[in-house]
Coordinates of C-alpha atoms (C1' of nucleotides) in Angstrom, one line a residue:
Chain A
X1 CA 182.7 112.9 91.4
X2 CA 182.7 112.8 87.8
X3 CA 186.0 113.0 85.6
X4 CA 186.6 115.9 84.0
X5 CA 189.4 115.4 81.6
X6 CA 192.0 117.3 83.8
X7 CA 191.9 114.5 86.3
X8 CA 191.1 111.9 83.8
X9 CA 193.0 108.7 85.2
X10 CA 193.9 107.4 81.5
X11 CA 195.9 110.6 80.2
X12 CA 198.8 109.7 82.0
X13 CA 199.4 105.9 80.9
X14 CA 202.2 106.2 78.6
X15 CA 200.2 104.4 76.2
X16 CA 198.0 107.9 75.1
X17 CA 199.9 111.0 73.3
X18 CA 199.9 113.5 75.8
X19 CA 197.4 116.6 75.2
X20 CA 198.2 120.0 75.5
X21 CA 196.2 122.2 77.7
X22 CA 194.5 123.8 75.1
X23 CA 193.5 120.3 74.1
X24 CA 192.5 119.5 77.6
X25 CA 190.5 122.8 78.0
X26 CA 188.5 122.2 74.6
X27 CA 187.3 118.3 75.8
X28 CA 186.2 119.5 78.8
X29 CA 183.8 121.9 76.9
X30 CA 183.5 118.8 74.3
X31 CA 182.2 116.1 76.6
X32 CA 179.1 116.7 77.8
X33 CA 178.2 114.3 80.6
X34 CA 179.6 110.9 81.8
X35 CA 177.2 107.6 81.3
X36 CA 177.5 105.1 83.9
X37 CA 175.6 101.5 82.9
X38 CA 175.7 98.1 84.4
X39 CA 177.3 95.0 82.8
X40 CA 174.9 94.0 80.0
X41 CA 173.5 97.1 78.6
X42 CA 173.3 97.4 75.5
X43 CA 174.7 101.2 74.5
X44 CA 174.4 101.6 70.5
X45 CA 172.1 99.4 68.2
X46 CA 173.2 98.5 64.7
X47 CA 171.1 100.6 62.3
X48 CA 170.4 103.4 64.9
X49 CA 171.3 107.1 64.6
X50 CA 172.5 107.5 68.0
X51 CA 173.4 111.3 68.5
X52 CA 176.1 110.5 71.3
X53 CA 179.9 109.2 70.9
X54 CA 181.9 107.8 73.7
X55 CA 185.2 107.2 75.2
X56 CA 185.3 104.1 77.5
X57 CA 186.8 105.1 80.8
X58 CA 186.6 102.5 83.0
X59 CA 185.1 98.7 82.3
X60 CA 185.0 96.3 79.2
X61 CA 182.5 95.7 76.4
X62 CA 182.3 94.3 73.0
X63 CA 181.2 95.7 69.2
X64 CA 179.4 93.3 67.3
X65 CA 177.1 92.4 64.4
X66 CA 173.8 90.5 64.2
X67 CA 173.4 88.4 61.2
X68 CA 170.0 86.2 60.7
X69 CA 169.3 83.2 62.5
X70 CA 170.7 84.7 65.5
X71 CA 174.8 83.8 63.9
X72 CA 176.6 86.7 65.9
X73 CA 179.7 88.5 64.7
X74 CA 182.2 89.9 67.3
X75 CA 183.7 92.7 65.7
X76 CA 186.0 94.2 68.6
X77 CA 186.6 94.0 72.1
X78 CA 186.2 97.1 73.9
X79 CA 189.0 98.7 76.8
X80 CA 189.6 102.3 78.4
X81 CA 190.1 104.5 76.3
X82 CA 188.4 103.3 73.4
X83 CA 186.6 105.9 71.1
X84 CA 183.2 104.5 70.1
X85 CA 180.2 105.6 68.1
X86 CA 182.7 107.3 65.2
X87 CA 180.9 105.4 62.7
X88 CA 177.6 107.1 63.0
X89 CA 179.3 110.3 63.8
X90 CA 180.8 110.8 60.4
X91 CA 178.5 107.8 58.3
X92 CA 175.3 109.0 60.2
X93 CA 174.3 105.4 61.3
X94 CA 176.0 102.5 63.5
X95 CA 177.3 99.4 61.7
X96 CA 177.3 97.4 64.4
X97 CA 176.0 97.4 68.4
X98 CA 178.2 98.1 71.5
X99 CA 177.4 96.3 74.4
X100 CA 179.0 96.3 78.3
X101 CA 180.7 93.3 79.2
X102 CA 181.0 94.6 82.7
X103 CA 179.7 97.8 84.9
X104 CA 181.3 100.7 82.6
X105 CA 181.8 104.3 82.7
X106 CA 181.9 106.3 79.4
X107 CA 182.4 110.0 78.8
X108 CA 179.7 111.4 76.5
X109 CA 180.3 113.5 73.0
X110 CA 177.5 115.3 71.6
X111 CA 177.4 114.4 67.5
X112 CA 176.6 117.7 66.7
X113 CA 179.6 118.9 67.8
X114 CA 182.0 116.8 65.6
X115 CA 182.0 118.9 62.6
X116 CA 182.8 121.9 65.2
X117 CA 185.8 119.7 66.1
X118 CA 187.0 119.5 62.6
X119 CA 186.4 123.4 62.0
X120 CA 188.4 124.7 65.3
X121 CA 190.2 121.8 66.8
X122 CA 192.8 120.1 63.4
X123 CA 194.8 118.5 65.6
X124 CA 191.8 116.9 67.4
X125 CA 190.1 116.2 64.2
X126 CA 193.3 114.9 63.4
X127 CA 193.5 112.4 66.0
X128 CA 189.8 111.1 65.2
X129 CA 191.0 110.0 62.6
X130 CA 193.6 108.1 64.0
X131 CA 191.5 106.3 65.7
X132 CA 189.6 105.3 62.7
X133 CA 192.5 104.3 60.8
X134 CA 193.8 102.0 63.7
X135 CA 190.6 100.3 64.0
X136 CA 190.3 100.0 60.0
X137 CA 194.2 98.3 60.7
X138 CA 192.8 96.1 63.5
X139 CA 190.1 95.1 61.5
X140 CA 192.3 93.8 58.7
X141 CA 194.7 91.9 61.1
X142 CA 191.7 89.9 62.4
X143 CA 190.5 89.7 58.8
X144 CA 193.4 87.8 58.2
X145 CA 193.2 85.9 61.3
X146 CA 190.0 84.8 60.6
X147 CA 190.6 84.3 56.9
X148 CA 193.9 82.2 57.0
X149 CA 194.5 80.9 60.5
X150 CA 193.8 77.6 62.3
X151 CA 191.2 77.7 65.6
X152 CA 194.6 77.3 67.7
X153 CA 196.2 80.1 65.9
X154 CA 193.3 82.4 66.1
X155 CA 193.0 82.0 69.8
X156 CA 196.4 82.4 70.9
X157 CA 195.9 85.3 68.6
X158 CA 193.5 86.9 70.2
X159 CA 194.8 86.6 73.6
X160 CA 197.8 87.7 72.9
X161 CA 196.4 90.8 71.2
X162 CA 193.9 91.7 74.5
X163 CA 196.8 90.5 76.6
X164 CA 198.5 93.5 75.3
X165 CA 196.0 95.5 75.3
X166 CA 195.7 95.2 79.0
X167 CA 199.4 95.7 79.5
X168 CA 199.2 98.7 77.9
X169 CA 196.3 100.0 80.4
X170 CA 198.3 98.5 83.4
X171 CA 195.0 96.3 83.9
X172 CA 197.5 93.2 84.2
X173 CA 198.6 92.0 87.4
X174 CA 202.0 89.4 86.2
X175 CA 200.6 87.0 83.8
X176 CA 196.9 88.1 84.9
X177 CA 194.5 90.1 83.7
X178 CA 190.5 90.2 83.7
X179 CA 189.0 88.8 81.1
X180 CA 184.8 89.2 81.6
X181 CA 183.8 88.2 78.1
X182 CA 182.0 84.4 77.6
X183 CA 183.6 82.1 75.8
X184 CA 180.5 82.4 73.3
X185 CA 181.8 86.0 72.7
X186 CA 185.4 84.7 71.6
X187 CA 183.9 81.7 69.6
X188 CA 181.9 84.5 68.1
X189 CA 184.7 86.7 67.7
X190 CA 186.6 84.6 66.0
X191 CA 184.4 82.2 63.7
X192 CA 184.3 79.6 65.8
X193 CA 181.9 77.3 67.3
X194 CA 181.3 77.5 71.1
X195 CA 181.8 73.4 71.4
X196 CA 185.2 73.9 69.5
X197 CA 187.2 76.9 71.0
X198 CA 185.8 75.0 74.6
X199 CA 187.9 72.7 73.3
X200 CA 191.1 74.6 72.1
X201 CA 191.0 76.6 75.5
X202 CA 191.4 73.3 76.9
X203 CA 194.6 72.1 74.5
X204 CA 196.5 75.5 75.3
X205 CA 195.8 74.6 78.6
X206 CA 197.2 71.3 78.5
X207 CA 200.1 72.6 76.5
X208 CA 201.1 75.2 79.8
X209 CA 200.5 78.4 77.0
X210 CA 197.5 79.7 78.5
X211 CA 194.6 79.7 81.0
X212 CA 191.0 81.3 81.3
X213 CA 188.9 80.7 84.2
X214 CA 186.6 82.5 86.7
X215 CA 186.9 85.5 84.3
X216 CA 190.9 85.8 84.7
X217 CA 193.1 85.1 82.0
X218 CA 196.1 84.1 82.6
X219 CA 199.2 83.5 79.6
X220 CA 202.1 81.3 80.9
X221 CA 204.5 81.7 77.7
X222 CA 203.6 84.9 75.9
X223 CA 206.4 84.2 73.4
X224 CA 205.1 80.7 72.2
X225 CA 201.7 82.0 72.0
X226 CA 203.1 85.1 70.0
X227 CA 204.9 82.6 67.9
X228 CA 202.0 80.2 67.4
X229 CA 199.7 83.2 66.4
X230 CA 202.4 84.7 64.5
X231 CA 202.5 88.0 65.7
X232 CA 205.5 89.8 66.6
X233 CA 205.6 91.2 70.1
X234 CA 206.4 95.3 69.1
X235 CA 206.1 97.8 71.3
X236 CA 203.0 99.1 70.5
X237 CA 202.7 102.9 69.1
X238 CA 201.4 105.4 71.5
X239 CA 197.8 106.6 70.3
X240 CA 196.0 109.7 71.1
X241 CA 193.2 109.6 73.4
X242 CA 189.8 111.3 72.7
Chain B
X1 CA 196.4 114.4 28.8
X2 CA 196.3 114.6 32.5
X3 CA 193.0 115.0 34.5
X4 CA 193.4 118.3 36.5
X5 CA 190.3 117.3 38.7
X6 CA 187.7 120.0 36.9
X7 CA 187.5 117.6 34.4
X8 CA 187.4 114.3 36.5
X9 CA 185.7 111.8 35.2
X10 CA 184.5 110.2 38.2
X11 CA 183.2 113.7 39.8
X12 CA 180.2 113.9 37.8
X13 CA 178.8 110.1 38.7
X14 CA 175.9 110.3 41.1
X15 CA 178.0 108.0 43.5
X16 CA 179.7 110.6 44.7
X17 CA 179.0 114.0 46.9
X18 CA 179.5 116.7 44.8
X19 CA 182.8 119.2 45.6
X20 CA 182.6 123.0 45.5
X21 CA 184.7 125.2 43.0
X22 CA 187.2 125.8 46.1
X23 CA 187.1 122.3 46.9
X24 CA 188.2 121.6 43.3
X25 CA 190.7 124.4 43.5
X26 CA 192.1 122.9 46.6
X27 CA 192.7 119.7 44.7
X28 CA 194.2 120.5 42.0
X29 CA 197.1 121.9 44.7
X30 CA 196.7 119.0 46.4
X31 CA 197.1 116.6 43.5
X32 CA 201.1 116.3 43.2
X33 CA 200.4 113.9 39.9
X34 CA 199.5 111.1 38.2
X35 CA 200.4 107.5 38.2
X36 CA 199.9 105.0 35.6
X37 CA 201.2 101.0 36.5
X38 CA 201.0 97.8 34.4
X39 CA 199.2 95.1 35.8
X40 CA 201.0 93.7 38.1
X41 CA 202.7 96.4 39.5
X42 CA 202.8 96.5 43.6
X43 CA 202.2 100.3 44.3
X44 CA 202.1 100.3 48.2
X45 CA 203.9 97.5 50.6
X46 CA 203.1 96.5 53.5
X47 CA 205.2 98.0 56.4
X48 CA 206.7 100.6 53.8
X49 CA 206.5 104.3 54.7
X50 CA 205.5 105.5 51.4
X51 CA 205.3 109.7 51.1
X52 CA 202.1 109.3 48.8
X53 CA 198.5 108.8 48.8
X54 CA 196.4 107.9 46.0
X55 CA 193.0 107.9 44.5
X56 CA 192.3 105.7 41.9
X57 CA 191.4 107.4 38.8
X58 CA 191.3 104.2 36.5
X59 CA 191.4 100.3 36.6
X60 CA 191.1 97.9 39.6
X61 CA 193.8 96.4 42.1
X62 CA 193.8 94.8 45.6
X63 CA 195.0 95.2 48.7
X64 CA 196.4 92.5 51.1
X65 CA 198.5 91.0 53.6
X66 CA 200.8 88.1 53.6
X67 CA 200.8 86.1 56.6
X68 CA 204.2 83.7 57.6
X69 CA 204.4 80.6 54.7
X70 CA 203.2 82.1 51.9
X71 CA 198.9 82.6 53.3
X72 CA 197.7 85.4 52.0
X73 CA 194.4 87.6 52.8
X74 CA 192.9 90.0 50.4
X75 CA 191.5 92.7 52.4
X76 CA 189.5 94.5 49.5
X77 CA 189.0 94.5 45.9
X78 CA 190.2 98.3 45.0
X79 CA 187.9 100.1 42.1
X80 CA 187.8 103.8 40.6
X81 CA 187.3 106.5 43.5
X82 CA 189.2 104.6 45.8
X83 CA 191.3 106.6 48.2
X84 CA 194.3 104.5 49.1
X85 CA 197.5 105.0 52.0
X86 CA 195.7 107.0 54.5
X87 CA 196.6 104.5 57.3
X88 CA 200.4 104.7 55.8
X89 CA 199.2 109.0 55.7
X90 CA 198.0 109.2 59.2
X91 CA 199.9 106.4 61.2
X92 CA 202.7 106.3 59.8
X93 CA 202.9 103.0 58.1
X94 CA 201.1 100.8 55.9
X95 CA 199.0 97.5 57.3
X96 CA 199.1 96.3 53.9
X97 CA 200.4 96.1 50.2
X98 CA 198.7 97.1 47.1
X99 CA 198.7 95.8 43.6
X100 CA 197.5 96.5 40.6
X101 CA 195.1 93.6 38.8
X102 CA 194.8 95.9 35.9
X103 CA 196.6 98.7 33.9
X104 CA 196.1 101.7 36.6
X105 CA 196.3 105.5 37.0
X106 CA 196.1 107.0 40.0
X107 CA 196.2 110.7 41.5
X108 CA 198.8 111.0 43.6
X109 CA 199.0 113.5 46.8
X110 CA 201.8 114.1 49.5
X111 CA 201.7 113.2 52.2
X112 CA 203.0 115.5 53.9
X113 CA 200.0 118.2 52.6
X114 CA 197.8 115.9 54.9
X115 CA 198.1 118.0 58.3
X116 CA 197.4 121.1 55.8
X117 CA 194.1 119.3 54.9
X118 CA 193.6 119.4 58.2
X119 CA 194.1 122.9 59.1
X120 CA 192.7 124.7 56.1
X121 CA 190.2 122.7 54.8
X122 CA 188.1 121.0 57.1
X123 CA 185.9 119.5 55.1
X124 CA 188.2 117.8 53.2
X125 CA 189.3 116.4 56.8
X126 CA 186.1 115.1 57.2
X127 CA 186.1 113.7 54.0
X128 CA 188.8 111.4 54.5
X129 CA 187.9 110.7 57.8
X130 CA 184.5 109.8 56.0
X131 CA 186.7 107.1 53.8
X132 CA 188.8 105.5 57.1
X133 CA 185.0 104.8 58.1
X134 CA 183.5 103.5 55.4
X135 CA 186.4 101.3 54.8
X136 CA 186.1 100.7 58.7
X137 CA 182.5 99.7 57.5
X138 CA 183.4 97.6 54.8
X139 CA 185.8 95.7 57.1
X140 CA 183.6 94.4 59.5
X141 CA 180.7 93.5 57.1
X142 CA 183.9 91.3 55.6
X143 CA 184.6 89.6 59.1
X144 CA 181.1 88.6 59.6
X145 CA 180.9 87.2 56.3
X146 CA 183.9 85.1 56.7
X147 CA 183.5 84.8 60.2
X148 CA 179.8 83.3 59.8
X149 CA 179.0 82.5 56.6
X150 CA 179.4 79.1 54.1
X151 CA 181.7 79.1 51.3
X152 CA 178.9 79.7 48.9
X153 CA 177.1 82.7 51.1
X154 CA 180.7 84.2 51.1
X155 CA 181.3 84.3 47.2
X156 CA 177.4 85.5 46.6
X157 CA 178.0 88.2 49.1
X158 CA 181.2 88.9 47.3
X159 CA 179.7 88.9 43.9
X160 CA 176.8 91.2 45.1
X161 CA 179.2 93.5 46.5
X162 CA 181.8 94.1 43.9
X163 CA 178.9 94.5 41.0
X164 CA 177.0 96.7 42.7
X165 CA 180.2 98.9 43.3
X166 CA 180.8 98.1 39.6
X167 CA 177.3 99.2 39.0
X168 CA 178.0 102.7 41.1
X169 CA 180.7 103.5 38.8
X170 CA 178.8 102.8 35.4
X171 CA 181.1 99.8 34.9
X172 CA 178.5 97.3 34.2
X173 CA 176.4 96.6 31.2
X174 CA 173.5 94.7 31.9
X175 CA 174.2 91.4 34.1
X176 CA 178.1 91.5 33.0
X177 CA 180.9 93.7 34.1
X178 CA 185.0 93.6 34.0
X179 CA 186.7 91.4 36.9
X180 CA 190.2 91.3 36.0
X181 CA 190.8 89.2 39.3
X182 CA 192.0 85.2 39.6
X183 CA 190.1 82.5 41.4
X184 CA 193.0 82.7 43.6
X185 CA 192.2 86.1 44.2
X186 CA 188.9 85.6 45.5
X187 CA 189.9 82.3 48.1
X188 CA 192.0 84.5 49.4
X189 CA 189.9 87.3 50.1
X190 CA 187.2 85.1 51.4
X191 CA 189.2 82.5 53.5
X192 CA 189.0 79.8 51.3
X193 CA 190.7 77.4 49.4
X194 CA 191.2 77.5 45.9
X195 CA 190.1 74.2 45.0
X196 CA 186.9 74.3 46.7
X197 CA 186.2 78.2 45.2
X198 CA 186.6 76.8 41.9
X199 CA 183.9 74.2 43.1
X200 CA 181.3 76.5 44.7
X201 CA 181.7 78.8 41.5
X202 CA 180.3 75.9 39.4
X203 CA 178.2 75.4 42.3
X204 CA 176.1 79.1 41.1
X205 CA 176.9 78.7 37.1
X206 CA 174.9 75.4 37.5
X207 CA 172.2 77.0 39.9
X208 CA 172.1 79.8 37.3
X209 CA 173.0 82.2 39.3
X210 CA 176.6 83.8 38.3
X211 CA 179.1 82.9 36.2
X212 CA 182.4 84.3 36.0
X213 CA 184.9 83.2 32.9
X214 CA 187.3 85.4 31.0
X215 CA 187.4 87.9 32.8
X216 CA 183.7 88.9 33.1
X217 CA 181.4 88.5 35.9
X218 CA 178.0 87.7 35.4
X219 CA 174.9 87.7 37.7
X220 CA 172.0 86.3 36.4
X221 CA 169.9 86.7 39.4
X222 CA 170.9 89.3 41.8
X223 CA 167.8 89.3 44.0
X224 CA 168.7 85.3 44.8
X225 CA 172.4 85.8 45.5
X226 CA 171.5 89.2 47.6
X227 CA 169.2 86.7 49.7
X228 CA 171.3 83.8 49.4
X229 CA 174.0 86.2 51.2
X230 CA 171.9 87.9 53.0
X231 CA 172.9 91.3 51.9
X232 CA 170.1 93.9 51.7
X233 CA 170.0 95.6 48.3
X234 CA 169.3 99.1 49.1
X235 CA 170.8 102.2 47.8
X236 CA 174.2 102.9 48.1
X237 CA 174.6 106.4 49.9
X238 CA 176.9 109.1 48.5
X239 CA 180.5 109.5 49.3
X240 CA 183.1 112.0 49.0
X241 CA 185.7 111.3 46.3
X242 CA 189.7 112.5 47.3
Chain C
dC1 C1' 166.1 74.9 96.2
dG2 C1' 164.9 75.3 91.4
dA3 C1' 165.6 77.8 87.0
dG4 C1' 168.5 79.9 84.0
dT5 C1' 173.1 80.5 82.2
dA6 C1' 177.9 79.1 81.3
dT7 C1' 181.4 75.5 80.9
dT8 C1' 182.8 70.8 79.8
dT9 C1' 182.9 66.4 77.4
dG10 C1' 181.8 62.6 74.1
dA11 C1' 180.1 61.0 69.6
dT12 C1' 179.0 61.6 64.8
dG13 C1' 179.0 63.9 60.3
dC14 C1' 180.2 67.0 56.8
dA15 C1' 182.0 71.3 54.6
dG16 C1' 186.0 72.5 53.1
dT17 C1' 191.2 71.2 52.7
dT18 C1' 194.8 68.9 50.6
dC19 C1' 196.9 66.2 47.1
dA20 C1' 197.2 65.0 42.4
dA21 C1' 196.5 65.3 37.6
dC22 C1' 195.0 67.4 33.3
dG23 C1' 193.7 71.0 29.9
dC24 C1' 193.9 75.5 28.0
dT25 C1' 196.2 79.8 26.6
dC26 C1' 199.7 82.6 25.8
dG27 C1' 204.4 84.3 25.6
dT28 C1' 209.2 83.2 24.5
dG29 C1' 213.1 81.5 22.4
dG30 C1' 215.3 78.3 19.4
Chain D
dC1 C1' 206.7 78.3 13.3
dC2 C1' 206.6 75.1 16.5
dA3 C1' 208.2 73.4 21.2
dC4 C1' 208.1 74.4 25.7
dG5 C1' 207.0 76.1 30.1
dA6 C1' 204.4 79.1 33.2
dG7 C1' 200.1 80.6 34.9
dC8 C1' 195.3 79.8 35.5
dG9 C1' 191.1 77.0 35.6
dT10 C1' 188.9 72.5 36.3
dT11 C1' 188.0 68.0 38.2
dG12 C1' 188.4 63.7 41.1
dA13 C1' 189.6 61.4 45.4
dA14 C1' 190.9 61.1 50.1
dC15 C1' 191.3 63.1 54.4
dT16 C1' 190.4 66.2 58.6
dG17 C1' 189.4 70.3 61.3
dC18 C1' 185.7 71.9 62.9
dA19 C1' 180.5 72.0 63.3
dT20 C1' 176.6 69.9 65.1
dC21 C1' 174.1 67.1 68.3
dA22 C1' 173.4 65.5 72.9
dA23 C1' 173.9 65.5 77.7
dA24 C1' 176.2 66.1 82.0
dT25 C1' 178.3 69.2 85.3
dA26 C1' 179.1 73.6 87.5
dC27 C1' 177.6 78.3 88.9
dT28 C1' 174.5 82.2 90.0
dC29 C1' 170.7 84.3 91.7
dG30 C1' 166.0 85.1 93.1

DNA sequence: CGAGTATTTGATGCAGTTCAACGCTCGTGG
DNA sequence: CCACGAGCGTTGAACTGCATCAAATACTCG
């Protein structure tokens, strides 16, 4: 049976800001269908108008950009509860495509309806928002990655940031967690080549910080990666869930 | 004298949508005051809780982050109609500091008036959720550049960027217009080094395509730098102004 | 079992970093 | 009024992290 907001497994992760029932009782009317697709779809094109937004409820995918000559920019990884399409909701058009990185589930939002969001629903409107502003923050932090770190920097990085991530969704089992993407996706997410972050995989390997194989990662010292990446290991803020 | 937002300066430019009489009205309310900061001046700092917002009314600044041993990463060059701490205004805290490269004045708003935005006028909402996307935008056309591109793609995607925002807010004459920024400014907003942006800059004065010296940029040939960054030229669509 | 896709490894080259030094301009204080 | 230092831009030389090229080894699936 399909999800229905009341029964929706990712409201009660203490990661999401609790809704009221009002709040409940409005997304229910809000969503309009659930879209199930298998690993590889491709869900929003760059450039399109697409009239739908979606919340990720179950699987994993990835936002990206195509640049010419076939150089790819990974602009996000994609986990439950992960608003997508905002962009062309407010902008009109999609900066970038969203693709499934494995069989996903996404509940539907009709475009047309945002503006009725804004109009009756503050606090919801509110919370889009949010959402927009933590992935404008995100986007910065990998900026900066990207801009001033070494290849063994940005990969601890970035593990340690989807570690948490997962943490957060209680998708990690001990130091384990799923990890579907390709290592062409992270060499593309973070500016490097393929050849080379093959390589730096193997060196954090070697030096017992970390492990990704048969699509499981696995981090043995989250502190030394934290303190090779140079991020600090905060609780992360609870955010509200669309 | 103060501007009291009837008599705006940047309202009338074509850049941006224009606001109703009640829009107005609600802005002058809105608008707590004005602002004006040497160059120099560090308005918002990272991790700081600041009560205000801002739009800038004059000059040019930047925002950034520093990273641990003194790496720094530009995030964006700031121009007129920029509206700035709505991450600090809707999560809580900044992601980054913000400095004025020129003299500055900026409108300043509360804060705490942001939930009333919310409540009572919806559009303006929408509005600034309009701004968390564009910057959102802006963001990730960044991280592809830097993520994908050479040194001398980067600065010619730079170059077309800022002076077509320069050219949006009538701040250009002909091929020339202010940049009040240093080299330094530019490596680190690209992921360079200094050294080698000083080199790639001579690289396009001797290719006749820029030049940038005291002060003033210069692009002699904006259809060759737009290809040679593989930016497309078209028009830049309307945006709300705070 | 063969074709296509993903990971791994070695070898070579270069774009960009780092180090070092010099020139210019401007503000400050003696 | 000049000396001095600080900040910024410029240039040369040497080094290196990462890209590129090439090829072998798994893995998956029809």
């Amino acid at each position: 049976m399909a999800t229905n907001c009341t029964n929706c497994p990712l409201r009660g992760l203490d990661l999401f800001v609790p809704l009221t029932e009002d709040e409940v009782a409005f997304m229910k009317r809000f969503k309009t269908g659930e879209l199930t697709v298998q690993k590889g779809t491709q869900i929003l094109m760059e450039g399109s108008n697409s009239p739908q937004l979606f919340t990720v409820l179950r699987g994993m995918g990835l936002r990206y950009k195509m640049l010419e000559e076939g150089r790819r920019q990974v602009v996000n990884f994609a986990f439950p509860g992960d608003f997508i399409g905002l962009q062309a909701g407010i902008m009109g058009e999609m900066k970038h495509s969203f693709e499934a990185s494995t069989k996903m589930t996404l509940c539907v939002f009709a475009r047309s309806d945002i503006w009725n969001v804004f109009k009756n629903q503050p606090q919801r409107a509110f919370d889009m928002t949010w959402s927009s502003a933590a992935e404008e923050h995100f986007l910065g932090d990998a900026l900066a990655s990207i801009g001033q770190r070494t290849a063994i920097e940005r990969i601890a990085w970035a593990m340690v940031r989807i570690f948490r991530r997962a943490e957060a969704l209680n998708m990690t089992q001990g130091q384990s967690m799923p990890m579907p993407y390709r290592q062409q996706d992270l060499a593309d997410a973070l500016g490097l080549s393929l050849v080379h972050t093959n390589k730096t995989l193997a060196k954090l390997r070697d030096r017992q910080l970390a492990s990704w194989s048969d699509g499981t990662l696995r981090l043995m010292n989250v502190e030394k990666l934290a303190q090779l990446a140079q991020v600090d290991l905060e609780q992360e803020e609870r955010r509200p869930l669309m």
